[in-house]
GROMACS .gro file of C-alpha atoms in nm:
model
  179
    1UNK     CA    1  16.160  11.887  -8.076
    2UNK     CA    2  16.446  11.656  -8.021
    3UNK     CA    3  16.812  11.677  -8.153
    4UNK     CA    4  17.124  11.424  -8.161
    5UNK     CA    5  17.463  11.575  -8.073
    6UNK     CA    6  17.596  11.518  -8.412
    7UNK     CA    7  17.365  11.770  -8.546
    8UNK     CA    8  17.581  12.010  -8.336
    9UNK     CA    9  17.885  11.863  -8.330
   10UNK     CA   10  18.162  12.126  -8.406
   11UNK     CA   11  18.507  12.102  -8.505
   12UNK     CA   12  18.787  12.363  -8.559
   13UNK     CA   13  19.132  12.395  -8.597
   14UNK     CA   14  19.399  12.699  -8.567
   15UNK     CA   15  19.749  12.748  -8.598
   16UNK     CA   16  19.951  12.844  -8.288
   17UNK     CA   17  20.101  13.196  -8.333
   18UNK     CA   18  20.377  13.343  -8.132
   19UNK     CA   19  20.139  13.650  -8.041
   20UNK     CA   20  19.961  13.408  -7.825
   21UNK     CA   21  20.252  13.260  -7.650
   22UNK     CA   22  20.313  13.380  -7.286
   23UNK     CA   23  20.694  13.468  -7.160
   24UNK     CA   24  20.771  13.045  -7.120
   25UNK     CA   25  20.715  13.033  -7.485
   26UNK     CA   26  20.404  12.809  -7.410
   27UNK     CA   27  20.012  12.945  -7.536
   28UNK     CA   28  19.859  13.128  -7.298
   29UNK     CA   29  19.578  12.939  -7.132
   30UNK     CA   30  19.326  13.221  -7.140
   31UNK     CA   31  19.387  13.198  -7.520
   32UNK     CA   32  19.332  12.846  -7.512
   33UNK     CA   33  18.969  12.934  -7.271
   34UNK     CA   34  18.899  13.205  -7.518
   35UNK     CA   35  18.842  12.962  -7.794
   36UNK     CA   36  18.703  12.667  -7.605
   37UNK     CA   37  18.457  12.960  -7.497
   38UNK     CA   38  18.401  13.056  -7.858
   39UNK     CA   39  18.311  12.713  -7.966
   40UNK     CA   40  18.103  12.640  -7.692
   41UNK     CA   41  17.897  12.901  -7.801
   42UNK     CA   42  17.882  12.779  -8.136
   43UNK     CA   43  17.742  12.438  -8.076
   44UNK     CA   44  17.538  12.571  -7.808
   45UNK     CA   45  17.383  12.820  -8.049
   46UNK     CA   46  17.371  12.555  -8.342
   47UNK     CA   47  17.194  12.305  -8.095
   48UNK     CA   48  16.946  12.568  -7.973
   49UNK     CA   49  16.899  12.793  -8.318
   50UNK     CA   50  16.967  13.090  -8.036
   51UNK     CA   51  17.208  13.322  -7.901
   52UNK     CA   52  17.402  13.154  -7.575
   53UNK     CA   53  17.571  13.275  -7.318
   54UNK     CA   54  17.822  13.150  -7.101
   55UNK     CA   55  17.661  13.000  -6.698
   56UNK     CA   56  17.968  12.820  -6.594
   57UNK     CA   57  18.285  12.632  -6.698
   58UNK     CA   58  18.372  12.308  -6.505
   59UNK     CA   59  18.674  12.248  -6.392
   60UNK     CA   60  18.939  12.304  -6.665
   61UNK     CA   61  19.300  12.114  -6.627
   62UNK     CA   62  19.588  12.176  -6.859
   63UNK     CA   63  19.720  11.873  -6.894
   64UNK     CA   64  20.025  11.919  -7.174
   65UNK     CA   65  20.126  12.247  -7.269
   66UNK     CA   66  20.073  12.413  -7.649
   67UNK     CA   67  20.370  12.476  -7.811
   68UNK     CA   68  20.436  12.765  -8.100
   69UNK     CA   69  20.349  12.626  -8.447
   70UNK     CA   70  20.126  12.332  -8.324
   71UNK     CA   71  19.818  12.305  -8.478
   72UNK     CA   72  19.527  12.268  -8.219
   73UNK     CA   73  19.214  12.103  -8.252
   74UNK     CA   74  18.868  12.163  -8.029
   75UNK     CA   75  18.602  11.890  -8.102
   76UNK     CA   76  18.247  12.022  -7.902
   77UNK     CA   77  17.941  11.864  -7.888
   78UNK     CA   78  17.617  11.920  -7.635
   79UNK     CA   79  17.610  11.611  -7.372
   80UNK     CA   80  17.344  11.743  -7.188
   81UNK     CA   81  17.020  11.960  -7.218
   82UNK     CA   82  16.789  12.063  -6.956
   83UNK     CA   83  16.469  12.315  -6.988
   84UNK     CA   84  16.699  12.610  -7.129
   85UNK     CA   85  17.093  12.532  -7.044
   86UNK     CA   86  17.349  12.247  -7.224
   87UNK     CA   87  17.630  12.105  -7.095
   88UNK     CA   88  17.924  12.168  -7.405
   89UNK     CA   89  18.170  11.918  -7.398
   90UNK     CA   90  18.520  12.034  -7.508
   91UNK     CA   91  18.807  11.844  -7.598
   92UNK     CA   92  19.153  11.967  -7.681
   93UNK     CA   93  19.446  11.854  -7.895
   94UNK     CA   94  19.726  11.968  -8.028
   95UNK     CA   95  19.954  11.842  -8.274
   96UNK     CA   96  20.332  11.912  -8.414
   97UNK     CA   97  20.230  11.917  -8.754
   98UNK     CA   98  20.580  11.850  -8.843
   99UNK     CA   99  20.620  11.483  -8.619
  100UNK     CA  100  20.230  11.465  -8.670
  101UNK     CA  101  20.283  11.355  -8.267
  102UNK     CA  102  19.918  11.416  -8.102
  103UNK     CA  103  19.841  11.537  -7.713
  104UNK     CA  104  19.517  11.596  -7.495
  105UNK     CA  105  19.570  11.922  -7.411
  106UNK     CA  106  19.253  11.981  -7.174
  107UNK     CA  107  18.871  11.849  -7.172
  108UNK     CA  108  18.626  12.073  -7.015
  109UNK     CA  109  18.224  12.101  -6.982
  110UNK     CA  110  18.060  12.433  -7.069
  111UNK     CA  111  17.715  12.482  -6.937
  112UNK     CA  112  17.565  12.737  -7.160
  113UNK     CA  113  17.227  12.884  -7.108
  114UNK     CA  114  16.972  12.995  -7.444
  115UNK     CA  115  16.858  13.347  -7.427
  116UNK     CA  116  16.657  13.551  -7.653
  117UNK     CA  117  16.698  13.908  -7.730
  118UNK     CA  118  16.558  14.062  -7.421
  119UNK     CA  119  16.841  13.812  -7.234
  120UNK     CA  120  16.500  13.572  -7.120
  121UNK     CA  121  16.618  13.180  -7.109
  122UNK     CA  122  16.437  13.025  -7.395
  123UNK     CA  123  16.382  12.667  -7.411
  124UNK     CA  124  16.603  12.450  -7.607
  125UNK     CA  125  16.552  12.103  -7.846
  126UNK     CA  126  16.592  11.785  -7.659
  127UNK     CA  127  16.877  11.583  -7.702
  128UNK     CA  128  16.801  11.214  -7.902
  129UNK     CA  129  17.083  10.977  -7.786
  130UNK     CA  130  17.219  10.776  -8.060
  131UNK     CA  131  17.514  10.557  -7.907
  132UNK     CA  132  17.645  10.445  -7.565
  133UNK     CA  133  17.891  10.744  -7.559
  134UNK     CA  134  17.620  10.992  -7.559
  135UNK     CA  135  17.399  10.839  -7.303
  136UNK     CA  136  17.730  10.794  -7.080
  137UNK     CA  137  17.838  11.163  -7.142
  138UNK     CA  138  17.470  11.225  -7.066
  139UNK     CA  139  17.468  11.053  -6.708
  140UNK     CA  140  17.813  11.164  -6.628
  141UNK     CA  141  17.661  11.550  -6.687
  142UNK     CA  142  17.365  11.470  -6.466
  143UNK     CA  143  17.616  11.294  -6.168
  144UNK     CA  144  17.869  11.632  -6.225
  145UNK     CA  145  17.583  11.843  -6.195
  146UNK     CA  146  17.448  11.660  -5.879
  147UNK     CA  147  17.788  11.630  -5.718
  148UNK     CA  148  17.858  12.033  -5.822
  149UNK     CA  149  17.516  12.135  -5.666
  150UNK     CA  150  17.602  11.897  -5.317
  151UNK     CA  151  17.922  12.032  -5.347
  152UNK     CA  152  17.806  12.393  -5.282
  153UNK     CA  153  17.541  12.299  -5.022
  154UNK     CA  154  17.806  12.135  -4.800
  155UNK     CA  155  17.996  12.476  -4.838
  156UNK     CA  156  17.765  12.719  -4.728
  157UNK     CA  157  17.718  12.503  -4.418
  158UNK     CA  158  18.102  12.596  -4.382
  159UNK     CA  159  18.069  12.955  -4.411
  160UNK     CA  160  17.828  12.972  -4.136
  161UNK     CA  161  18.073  12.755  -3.866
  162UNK     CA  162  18.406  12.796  -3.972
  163UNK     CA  163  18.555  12.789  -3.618
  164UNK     CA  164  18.455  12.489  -3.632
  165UNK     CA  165  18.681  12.384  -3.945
  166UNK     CA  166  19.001  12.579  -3.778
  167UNK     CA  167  19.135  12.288  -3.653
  168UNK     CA  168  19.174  12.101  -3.995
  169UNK     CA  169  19.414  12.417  -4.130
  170UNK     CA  170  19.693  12.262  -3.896
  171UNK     CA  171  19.862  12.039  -4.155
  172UNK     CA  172  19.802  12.333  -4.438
  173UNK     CA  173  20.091  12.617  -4.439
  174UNK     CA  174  19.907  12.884  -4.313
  175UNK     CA  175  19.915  13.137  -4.013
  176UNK     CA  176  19.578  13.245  -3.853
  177UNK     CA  177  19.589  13.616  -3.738
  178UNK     CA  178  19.212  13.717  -3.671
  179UNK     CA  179  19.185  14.083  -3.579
   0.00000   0.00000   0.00000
């Protein structure tokens, strides 16, 4: 069974409150990851017709800050599927519904994994690529997920040696004081 990602595709909207503002007056960003969590889930779950749960998020940047009384907007839809997991794609704006001026917030990939009740991964509908975009946000998944899996096999080589790696700390501000 094969899906596209519009059949996903999710969309919502909230108003920012001042209960969710931090002590700069700006929305907390775990209030901002709370909801980008929620909707992951949701197109996750809509994609695979089964409960989801979070793997990993990668790599999250806050690029403008959410004011009080903006309106934000989270558009999600699955990039990527493998035998059980999806890569949810998250983008967020927000917009001064009084100017009606518009700003990327954050964009962020979700990699959620179908379970069913017993918490077993279940497998999940392949993904039918309709346009360019989705077979680009496809391959860019499968290069981020390559890179991400080098990435920690180039690390673990560190932990083992990392006398060897001392000497690079020079230029960092930092004092070494093994006991």
């Amino acid at each position: 069974m094969y899906k596209t990602a519009d059949d996903s595709r999710i969309q919502i909207s909230e108003l920012m409150l001042p209960s969710f503002a931090n002590f700069g007056g700006k929305i907390h960003g775990g209030y901002i990851l709370g909801l980008m969590d929620q909707i992951a889930f949701a197109c996750a779950s809509k994609h695979s017709r089964s409960y989801c749960v979070t793997a990993s998020v990668n790599k999250v940047d806050f690029l403008n800050p959410i004011e009080v009384g903006e309106l934000v907007t989270m558009k999600a839809s699955v990039n990527y599927v493998g035998k059980s997991s999806m890569v949810v794609g998250i983008r967020v704006e927000s917009e001064n519904i009084q100017t009606g001026l518009k700003k990327h917030c954050n964009s962020s990939y979700f990699t959620m994994v179908a379970v069913d009740k017993l918490g077993k991964t279940v497998t999940v509908p392949g993904l039918i690529l309709t346009t360019k975009m989705d077979a680009k946000r496809f391959i860019k998944s499968i290069i981020r997920r390559e890179s991400d899996a080098k990435r920690s096999k180039d690390l673990e080589g560190l932990y083992k040696n990392v006398e060897d790696h001392l000497e690079q700390l020079k230029d960092y501000r930092v004092k070494i004081d093994f006991k």
